[in-house]
mmCIF file with all atom_site columns, C-alpha atoms in Angstrom:
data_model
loop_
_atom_site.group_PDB
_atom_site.id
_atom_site.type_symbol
_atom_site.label_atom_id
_atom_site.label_alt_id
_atom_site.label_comp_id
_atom_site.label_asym_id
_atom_site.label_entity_id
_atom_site.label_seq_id
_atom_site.pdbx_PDB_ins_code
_atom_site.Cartn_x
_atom_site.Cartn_y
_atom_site.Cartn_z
_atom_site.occupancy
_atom_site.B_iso_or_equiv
_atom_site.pdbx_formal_charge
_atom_site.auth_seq_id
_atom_site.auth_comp_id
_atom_site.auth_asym_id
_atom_site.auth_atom_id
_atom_site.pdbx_PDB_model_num
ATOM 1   C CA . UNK A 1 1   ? 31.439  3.279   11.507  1.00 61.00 ? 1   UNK A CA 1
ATOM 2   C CA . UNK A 1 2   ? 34.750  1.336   11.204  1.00 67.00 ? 2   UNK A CA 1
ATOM 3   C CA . UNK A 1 3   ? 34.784  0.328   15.054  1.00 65.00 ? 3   UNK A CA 1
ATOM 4   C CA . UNK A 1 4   ? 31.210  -0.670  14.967  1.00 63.00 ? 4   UNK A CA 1
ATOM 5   C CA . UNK A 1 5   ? 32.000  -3.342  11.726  1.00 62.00 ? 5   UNK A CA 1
ATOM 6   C CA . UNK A 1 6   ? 35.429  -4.222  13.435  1.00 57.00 ? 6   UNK A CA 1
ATOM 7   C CA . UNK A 1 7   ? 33.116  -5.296  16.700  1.00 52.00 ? 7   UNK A CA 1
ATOM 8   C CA . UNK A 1 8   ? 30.186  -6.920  14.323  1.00 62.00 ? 8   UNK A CA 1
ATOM 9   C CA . UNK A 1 9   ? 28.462  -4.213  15.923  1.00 64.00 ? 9   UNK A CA 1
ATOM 10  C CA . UNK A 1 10  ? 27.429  -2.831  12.568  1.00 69.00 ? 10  UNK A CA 1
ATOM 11  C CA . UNK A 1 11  ? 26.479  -5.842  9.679   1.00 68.00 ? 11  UNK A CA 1
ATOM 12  C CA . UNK A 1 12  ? 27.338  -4.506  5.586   1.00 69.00 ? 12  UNK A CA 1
ATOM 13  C CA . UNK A 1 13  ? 24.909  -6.655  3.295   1.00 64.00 ? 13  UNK A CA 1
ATOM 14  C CA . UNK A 1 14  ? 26.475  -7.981  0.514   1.00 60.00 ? 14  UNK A CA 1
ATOM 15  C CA . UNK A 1 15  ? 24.861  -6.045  -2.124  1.00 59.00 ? 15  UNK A CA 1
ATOM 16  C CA . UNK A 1 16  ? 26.385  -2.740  0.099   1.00 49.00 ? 16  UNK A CA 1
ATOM 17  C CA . UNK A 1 17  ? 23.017  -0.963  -0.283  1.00 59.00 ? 17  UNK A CA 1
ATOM 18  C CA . UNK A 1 18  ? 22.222  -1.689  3.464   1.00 64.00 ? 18  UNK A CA 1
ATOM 19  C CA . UNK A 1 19  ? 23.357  -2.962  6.428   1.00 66.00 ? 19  UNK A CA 1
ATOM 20  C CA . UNK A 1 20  ? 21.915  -4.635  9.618   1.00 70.00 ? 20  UNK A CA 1
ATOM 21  C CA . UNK A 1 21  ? 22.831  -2.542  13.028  1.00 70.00 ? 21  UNK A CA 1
ATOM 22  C CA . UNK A 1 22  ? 22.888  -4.572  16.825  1.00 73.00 ? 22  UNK A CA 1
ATOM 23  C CA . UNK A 1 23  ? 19.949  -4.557  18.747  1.00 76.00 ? 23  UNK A CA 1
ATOM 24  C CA . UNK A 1 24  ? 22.248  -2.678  21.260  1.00 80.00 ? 24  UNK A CA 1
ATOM 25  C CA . UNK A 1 25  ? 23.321  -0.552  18.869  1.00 76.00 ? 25  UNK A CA 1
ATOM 26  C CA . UNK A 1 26  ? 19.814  0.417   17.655  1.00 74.00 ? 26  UNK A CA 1
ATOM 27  C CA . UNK A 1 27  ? 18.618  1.128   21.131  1.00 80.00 ? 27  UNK A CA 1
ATOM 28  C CA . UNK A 1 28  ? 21.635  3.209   22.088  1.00 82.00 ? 28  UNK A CA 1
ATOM 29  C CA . UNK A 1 29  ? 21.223  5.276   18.807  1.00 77.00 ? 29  UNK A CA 1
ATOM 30  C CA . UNK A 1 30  ? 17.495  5.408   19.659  1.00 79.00 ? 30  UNK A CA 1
ATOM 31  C CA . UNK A 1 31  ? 17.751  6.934   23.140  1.00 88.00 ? 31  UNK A CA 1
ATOM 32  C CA . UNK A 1 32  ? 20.321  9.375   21.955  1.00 85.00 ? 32  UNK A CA 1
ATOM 33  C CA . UNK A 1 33  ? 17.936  10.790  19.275  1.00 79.00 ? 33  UNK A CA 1
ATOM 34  C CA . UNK A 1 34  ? 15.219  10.555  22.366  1.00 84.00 ? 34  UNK A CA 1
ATOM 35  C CA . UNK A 1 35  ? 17.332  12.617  24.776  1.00 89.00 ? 35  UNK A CA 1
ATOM 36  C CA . UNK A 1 36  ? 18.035  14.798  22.094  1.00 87.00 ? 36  UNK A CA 1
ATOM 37  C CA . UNK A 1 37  ? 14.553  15.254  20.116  1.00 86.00 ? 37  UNK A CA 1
ATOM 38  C CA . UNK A 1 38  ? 15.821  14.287  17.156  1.00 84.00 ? 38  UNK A CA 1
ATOM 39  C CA . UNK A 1 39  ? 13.677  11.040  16.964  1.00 79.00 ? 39  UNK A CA 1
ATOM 40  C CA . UNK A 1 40  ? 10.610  12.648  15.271  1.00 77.00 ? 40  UNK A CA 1
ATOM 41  C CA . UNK A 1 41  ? 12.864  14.110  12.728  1.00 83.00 ? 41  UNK A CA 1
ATOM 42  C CA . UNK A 1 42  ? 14.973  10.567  11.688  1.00 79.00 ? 42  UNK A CA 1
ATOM 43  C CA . UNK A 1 43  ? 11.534  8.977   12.092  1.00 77.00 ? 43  UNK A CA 1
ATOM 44  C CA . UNK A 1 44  ? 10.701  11.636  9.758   1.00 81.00 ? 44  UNK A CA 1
ATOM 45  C CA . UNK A 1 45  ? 13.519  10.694  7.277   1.00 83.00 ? 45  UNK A CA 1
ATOM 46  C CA . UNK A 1 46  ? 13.182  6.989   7.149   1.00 78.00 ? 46  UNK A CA 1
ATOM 47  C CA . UNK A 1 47  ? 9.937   7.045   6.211   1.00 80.00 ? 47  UNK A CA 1
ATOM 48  C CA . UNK A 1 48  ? 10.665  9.490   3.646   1.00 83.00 ? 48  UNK A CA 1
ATOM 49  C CA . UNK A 1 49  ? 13.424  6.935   2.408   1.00 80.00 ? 49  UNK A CA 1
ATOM 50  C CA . UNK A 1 50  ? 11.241  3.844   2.455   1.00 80.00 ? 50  UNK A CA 1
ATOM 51  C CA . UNK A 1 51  ? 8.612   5.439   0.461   1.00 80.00 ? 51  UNK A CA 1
ATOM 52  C CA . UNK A 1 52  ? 10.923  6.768   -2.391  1.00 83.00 ? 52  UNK A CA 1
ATOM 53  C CA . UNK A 1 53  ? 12.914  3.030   -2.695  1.00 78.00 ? 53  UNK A CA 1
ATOM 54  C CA . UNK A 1 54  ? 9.776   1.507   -2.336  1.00 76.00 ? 54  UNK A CA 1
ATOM 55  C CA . UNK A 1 55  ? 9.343   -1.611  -4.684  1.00 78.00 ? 55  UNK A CA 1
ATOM 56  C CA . UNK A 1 56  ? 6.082   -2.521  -6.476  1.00 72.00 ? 56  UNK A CA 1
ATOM 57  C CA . UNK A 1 57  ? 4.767   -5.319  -4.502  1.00 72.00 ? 57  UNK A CA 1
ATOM 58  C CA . UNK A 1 58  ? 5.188   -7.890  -6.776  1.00 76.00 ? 58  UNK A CA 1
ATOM 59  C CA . UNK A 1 59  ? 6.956   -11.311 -6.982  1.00 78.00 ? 59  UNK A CA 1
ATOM 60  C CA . UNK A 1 60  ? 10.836  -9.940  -7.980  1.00 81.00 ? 60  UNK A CA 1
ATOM 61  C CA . UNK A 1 61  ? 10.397  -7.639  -5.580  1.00 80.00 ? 61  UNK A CA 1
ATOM 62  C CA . UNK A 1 62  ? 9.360   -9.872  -2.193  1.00 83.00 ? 62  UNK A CA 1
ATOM 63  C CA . UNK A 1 63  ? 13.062  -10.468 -1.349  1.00 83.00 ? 63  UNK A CA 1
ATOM 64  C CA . UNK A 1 64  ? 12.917  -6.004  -0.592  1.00 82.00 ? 64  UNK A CA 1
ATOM 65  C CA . UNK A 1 65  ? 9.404   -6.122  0.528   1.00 83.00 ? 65  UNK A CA 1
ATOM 66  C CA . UNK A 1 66  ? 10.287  -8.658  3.123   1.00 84.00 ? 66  UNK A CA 1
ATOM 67  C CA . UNK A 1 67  ? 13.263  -6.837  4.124   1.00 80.00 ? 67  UNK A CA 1
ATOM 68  C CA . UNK A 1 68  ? 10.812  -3.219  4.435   1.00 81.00 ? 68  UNK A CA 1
ATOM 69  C CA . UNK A 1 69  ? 7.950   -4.908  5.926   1.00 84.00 ? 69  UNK A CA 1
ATOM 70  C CA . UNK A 1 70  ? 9.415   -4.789  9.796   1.00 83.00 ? 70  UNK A CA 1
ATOM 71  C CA . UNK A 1 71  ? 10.641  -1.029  9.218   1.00 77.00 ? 71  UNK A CA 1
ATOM 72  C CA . UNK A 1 72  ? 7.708   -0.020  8.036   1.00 77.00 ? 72  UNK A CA 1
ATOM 73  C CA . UNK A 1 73  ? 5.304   -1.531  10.964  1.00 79.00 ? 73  UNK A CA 1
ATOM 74  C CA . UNK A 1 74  ? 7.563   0.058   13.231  1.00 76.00 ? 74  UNK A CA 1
ATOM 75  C CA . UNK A 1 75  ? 8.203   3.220   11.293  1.00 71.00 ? 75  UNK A CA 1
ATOM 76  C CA . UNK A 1 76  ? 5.063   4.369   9.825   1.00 76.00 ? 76  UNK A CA 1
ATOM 77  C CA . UNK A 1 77  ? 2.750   5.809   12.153  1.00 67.00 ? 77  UNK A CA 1
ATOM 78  C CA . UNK A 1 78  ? -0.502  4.319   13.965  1.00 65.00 ? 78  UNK A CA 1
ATOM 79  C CA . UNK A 1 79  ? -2.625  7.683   13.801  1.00 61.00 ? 79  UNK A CA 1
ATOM 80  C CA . UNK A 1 80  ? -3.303  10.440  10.977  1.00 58.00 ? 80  UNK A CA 1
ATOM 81  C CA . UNK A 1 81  ? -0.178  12.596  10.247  1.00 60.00 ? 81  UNK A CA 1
ATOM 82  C CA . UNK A 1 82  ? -1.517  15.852  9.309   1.00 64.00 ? 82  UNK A CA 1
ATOM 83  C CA . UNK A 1 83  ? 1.849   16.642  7.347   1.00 76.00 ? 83  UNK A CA 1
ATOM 84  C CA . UNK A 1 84  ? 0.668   15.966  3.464   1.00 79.00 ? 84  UNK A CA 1
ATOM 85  C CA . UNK A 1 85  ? 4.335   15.062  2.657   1.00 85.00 ? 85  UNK A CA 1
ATOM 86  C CA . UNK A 1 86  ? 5.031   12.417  5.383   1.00 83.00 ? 86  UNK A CA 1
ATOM 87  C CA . UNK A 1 87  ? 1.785   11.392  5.354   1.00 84.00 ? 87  UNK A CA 1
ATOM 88  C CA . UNK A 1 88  ? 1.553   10.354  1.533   1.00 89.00 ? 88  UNK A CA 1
ATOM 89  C CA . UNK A 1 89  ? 5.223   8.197   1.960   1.00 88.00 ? 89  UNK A CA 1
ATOM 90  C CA . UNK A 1 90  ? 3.251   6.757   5.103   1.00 88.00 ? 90  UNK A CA 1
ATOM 91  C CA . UNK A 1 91  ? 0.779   5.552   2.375   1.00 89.00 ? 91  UNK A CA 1
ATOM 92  C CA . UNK A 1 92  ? 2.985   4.343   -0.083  1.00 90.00 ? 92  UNK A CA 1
ATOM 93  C CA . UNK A 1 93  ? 4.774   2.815   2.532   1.00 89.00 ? 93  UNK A CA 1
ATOM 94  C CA . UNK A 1 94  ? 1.533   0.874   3.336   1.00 90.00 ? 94  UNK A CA 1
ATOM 95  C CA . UNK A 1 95  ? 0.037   0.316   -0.135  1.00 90.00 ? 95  UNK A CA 1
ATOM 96  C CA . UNK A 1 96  ? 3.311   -1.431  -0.952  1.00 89.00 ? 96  UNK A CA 1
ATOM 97  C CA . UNK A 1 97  ? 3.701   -3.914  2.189   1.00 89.00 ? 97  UNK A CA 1
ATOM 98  C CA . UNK A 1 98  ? -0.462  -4.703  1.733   1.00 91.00 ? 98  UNK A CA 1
ATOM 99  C CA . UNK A 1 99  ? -0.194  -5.538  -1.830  1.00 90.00 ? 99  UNK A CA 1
ATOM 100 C CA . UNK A 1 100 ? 3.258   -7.746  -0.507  1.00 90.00 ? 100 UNK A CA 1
ATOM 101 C CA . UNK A 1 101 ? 0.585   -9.225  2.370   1.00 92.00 ? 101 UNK A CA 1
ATOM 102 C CA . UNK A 1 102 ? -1.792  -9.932  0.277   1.00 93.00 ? 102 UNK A CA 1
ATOM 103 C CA . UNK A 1 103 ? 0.222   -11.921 -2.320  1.00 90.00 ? 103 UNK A CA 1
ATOM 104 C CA . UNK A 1 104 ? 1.585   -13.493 0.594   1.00 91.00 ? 104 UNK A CA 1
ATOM 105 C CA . UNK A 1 105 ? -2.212  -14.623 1.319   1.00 93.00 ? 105 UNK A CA 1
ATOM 106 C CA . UNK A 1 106 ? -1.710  -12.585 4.740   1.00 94.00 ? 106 UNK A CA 1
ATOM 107 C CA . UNK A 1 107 ? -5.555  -10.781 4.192   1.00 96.00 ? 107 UNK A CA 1
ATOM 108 C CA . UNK A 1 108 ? -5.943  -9.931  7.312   1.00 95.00 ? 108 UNK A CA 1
ATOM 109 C CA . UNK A 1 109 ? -2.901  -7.700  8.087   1.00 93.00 ? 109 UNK A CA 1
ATOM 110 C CA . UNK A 1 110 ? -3.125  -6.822  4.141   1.00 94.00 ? 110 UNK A CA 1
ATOM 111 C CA . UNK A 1 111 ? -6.544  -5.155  4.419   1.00 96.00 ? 111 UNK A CA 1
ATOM 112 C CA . UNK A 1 112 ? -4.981  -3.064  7.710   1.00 93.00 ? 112 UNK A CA 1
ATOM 113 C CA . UNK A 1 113 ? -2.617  -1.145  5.712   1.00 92.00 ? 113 UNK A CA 1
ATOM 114 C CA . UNK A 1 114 ? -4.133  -1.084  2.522   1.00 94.00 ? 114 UNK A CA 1
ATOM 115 C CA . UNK A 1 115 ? -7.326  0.329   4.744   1.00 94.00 ? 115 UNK A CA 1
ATOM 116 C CA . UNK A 1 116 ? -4.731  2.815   6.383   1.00 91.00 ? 116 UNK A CA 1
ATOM 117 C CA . UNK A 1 117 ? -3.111  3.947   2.723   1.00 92.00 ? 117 UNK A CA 1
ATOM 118 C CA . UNK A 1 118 ? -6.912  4.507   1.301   1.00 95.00 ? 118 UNK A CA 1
ATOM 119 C CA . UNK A 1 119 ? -7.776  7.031   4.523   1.00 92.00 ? 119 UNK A CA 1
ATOM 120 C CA . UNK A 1 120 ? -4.719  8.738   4.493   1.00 91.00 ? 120 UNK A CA 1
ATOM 121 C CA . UNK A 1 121 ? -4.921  9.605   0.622   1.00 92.00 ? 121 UNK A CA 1
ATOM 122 C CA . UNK A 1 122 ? -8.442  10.300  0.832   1.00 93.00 ? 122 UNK A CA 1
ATOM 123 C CA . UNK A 1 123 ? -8.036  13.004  3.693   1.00 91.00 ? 123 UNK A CA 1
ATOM 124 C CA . UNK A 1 124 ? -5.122  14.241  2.137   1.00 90.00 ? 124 UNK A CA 1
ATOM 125 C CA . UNK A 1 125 ? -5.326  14.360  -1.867  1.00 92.00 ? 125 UNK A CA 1
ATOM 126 C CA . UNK A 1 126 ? -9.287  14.241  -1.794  1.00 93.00 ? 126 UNK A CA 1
ATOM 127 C CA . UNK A 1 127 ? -11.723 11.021  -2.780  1.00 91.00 ? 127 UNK A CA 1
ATOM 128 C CA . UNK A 1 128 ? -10.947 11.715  -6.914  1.00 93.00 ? 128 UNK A CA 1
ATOM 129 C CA . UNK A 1 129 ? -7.053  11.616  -6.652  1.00 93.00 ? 129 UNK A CA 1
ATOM 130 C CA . UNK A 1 130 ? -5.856  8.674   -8.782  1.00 92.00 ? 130 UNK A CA 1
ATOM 131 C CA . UNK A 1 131 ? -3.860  7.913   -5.987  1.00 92.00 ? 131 UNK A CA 1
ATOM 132 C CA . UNK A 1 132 ? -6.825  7.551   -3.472  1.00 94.00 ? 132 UNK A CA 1
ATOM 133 C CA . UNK A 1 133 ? -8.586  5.505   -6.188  1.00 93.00 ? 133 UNK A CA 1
ATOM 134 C CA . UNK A 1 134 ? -5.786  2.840   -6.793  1.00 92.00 ? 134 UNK A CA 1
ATOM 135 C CA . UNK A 1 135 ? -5.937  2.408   -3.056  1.00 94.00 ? 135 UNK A CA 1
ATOM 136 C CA . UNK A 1 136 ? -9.700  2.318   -2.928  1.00 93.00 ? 136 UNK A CA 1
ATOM 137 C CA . UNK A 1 137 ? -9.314  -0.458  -6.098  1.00 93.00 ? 137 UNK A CA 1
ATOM 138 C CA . UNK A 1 138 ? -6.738  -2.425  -3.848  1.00 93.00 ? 138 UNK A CA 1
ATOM 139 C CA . UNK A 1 139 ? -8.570  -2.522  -0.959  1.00 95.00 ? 139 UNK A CA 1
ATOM 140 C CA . UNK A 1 140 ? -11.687 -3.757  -2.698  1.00 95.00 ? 140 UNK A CA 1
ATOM 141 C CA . UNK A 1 141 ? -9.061  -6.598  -4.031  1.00 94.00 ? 141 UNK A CA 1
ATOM 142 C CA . UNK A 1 142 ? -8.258  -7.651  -0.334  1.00 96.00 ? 142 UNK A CA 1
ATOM 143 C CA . UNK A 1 143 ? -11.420 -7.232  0.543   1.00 96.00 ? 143 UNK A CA 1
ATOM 144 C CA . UNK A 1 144 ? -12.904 -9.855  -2.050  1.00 95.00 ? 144 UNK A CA 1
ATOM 145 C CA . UNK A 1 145 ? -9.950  -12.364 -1.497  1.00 94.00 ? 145 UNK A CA 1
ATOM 146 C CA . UNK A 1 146 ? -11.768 -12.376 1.941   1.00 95.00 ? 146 UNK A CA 1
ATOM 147 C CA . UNK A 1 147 ? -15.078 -13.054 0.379   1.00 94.00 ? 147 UNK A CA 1
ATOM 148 C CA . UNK A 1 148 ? -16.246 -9.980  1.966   1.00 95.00 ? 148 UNK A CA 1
ATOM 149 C CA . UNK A 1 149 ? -18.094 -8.977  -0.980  1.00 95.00 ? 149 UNK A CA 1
ATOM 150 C CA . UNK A 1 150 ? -20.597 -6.336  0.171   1.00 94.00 ? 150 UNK A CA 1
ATOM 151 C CA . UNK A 1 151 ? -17.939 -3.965  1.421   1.00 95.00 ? 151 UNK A CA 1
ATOM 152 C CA . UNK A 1 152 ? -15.619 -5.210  -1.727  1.00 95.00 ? 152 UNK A CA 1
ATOM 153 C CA . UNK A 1 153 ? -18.441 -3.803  -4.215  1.00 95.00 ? 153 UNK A CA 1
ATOM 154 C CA . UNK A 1 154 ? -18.916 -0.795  -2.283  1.00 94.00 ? 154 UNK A CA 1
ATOM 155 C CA . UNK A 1 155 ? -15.028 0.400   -2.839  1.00 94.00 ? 155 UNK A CA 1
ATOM 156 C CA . UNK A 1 156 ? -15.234 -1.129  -6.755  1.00 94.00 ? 156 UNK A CA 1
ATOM 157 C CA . UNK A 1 157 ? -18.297 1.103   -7.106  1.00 94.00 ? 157 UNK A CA 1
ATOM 158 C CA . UNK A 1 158 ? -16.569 3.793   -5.418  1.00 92.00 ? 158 UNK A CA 1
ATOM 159 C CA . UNK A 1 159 ? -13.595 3.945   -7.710  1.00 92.00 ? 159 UNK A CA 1
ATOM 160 C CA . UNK A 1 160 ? -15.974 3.362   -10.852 1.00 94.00 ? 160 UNK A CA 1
ATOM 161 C CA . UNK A 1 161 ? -18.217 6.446   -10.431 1.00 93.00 ? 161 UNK A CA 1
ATOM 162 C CA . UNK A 1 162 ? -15.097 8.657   -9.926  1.00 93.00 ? 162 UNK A CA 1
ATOM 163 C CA . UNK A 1 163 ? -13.826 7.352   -12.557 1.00 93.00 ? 163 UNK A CA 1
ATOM 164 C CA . UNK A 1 164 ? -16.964 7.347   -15.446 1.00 92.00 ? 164 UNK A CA 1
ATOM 165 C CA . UNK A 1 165 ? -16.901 10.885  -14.421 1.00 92.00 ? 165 UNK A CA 1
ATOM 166 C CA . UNK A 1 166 ? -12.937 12.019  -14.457 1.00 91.00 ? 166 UNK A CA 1
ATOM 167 C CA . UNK A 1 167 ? -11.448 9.567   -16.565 1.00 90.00 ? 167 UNK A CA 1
ATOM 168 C CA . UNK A 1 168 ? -14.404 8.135   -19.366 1.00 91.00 ? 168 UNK A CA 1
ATOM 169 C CA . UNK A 1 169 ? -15.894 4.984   -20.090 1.00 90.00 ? 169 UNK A CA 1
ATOM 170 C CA . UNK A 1 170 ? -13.498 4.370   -22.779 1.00 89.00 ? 170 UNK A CA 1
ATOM 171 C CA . UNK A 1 171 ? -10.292 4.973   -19.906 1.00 90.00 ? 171 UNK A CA 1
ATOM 172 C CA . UNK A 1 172 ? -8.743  1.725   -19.071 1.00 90.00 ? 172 UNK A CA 1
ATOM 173 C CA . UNK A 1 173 ? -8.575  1.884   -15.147 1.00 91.00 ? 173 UNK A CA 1
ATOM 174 C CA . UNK A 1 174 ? -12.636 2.475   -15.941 1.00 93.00 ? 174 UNK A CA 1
ATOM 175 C CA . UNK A 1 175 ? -13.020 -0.420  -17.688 1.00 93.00 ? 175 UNK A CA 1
ATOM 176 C CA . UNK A 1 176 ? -11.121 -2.795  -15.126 1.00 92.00 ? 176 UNK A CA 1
ATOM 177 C CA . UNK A 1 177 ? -13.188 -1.058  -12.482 1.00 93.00 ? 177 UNK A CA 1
ATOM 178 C CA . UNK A 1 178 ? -16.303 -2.811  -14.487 1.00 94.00 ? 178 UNK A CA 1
ATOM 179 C CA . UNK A 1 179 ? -14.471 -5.974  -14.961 1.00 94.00 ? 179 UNK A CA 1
ATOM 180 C CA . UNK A 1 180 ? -13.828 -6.090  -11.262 1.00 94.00 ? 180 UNK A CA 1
ATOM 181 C CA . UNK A 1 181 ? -17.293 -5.805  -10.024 1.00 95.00 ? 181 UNK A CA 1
ATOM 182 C CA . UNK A 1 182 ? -18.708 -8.377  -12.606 1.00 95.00 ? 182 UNK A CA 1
ATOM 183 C CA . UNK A 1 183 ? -15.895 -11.156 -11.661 1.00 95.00 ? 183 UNK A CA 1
ATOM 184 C CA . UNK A 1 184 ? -17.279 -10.483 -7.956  1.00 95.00 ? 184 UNK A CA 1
ATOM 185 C CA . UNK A 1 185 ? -21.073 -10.812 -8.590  1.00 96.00 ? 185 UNK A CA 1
ATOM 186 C CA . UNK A 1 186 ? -20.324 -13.544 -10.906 1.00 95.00 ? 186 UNK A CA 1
ATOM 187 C CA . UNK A 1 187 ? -19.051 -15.054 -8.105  1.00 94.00 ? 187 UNK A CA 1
ATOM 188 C CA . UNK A 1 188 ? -21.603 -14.378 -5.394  1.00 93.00 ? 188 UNK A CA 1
ATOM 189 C CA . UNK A 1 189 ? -23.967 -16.467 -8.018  1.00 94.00 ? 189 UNK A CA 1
ATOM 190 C CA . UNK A 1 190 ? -25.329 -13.199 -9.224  1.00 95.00 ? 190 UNK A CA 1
ATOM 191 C CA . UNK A 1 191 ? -24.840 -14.080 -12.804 1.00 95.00 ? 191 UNK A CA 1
ATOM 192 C CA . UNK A 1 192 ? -27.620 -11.988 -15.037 1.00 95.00 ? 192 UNK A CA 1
ATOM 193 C CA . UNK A 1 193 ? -26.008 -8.664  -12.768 1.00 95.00 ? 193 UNK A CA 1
ATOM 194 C CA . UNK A 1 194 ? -22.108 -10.164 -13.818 1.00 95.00 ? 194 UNK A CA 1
ATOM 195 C CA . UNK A 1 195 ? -23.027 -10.451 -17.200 1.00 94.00 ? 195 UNK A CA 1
ATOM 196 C CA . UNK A 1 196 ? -24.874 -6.382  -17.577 1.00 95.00 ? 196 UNK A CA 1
ATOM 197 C CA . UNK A 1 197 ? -21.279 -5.506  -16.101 1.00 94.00 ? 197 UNK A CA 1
ATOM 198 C CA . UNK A 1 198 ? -19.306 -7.689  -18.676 1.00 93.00 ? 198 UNK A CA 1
ATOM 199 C CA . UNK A 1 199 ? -21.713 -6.294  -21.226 1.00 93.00 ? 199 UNK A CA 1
ATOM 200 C CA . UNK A 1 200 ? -20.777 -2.934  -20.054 1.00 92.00 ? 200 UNK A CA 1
ATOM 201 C CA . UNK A 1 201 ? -17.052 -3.523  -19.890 1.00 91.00 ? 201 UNK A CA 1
ATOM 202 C CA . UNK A 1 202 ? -17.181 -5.068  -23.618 1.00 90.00 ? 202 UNK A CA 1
ATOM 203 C CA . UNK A 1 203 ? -19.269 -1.806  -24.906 1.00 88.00 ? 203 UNK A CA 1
ATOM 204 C CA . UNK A 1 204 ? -16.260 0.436   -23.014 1.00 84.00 ? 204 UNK A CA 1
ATOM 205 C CA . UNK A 1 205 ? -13.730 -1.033  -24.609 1.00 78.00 ? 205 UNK A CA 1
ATOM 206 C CA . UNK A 1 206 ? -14.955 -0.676  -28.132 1.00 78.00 ? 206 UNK A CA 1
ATOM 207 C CA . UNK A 1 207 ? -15.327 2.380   -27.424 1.00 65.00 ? 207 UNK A CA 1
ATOM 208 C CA . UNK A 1 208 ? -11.465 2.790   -26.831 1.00 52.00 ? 208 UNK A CA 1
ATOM 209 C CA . UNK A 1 209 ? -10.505 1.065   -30.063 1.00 49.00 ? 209 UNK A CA 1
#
C-alpha cells in the first residue's frame, strides 16, 4: 500500500476511514480479480460492507450517502440475486440511496431503487416482513412526491392491511399508514374520503393511549 500512496496512486481521506484508489489502479485490481474469479466474491463483500455502514438517509448523513451513492449503482446488482443474504444488503443498499434521492428531489432515480429494495424484500422475506413494508411505505412516499397518486394509494393500502392485521390499529406504523393515505386524498381534492381516514387515524390513536 505504501508505494501506491508514495505514487498518489492510492488517496487516504482525512477522516482515515476510506480512501480514493486511481482509475488505473481500480481497473488493474479489477482485471486481476477477473482473470482470477475472484470478482463475484469482492463484489460479494462490498456490498456486504455498504449495507452494514449504511447511513439513514437523512440530512447529517448526505455527506456518506453522496460518497455511497456511485458504489452502490455500480455495485449492487441490476437483476434478482437469489442469495437471501446478499440480496437483503442489495436492498438496504437501495432503500438508503432512494430515500438520499428523494430528499435530494431526484424522484425519478429515487422511485428505481426504492422500487428495486420493495421486490427484492418481498421475494425474499415475504409481503408481511416489516422490512418489505417500510419499503412498500417508502415507495408510496416517492411515488406521491410524483403526484402519482393511484399507484401511491395502492402501496399505502398495501402496507395498511398488513399491518391492521399483524401489528393493530392501535400500532404506530398503522396509524401513519392511515395518516398517509388521508394527506394524499386530501390532496387529490377528495376531502369527505381524507377526512373518514383522519377520523380513523384519530380513533387509532386513542386507542393507543
Amino acid at each position: 500500500m505504501a508505494p501506491s500512496i508514495n505514487y498518489s496512486l492510492v488517496h487516504i481521506g482525512s477522516e482515515t476511514v476510506s480512501f480514493d484508489m486511481h482509475r488505473l489502479v481500480q481497473l488493474s485490481v479489477r482485471t486481476w480479480q477477473e482473470i482470477h474469479l475472484e470478482l463475484a466474491r469482492w463484489q460479494e463483500k462490498a456490498r456486504a460492507t455498504m449495507a452494514e455502514m449504511s447511513p439513514n438517509g437523512e440530512y447529517e448523513s448526505w455527506t456518506e450517502c453522496k460518497r455511497l451513492l456511485p458504489h452502490a449503482q455500480e455495485g449492487v446488482k441490476p437483476s434478482f440475486n437469489t442469495d437471501e443474504d446478499d440480496s437483503m444488503n442489495d436492498a438496504t443498499i437501495l432503500s438508503t440511496c432512494g430515500w438520499y434521492l428523494h430528499r435530494q428531489g431526484a424522484y425519478f432515480d429515487a422511485e428505481a431503487m426504492r422500487r428495486r429494495a420493495f421486490v427484492r424484500r418481498a421475494k425474499m422475506i415475504g409481503p408481511e416482513h416489516p422490512y418489505t413494508l417500510a419499503s412498500a411505505n417508502q415507495l408510496g412516499l416517492v411515488l406521491d412526491s410524483q403526484e402519482k397518486y393511484e399507484e401511491a394509494e395502492a402501496m399505502y393500502r398495501q402496507g395498511l392491511e398488513v399491518r391492521e392485521k399483524l401489528l393493530g390499529p392501535e400500532n404506530l406504523d398503522t396509524i401513519n399508514s392511515v395518516n398517509n393515505i388521508g394527506h394524499l386524498l386530501r390532496k387529490q381534492g377528495k376531502f369527505a374520503m381524507a377526512e373518514a381516514m383522519y377520523r380513523r387515524a384519530s380513533c387509532y390513536g386513542q386507542q393507543c393511549q
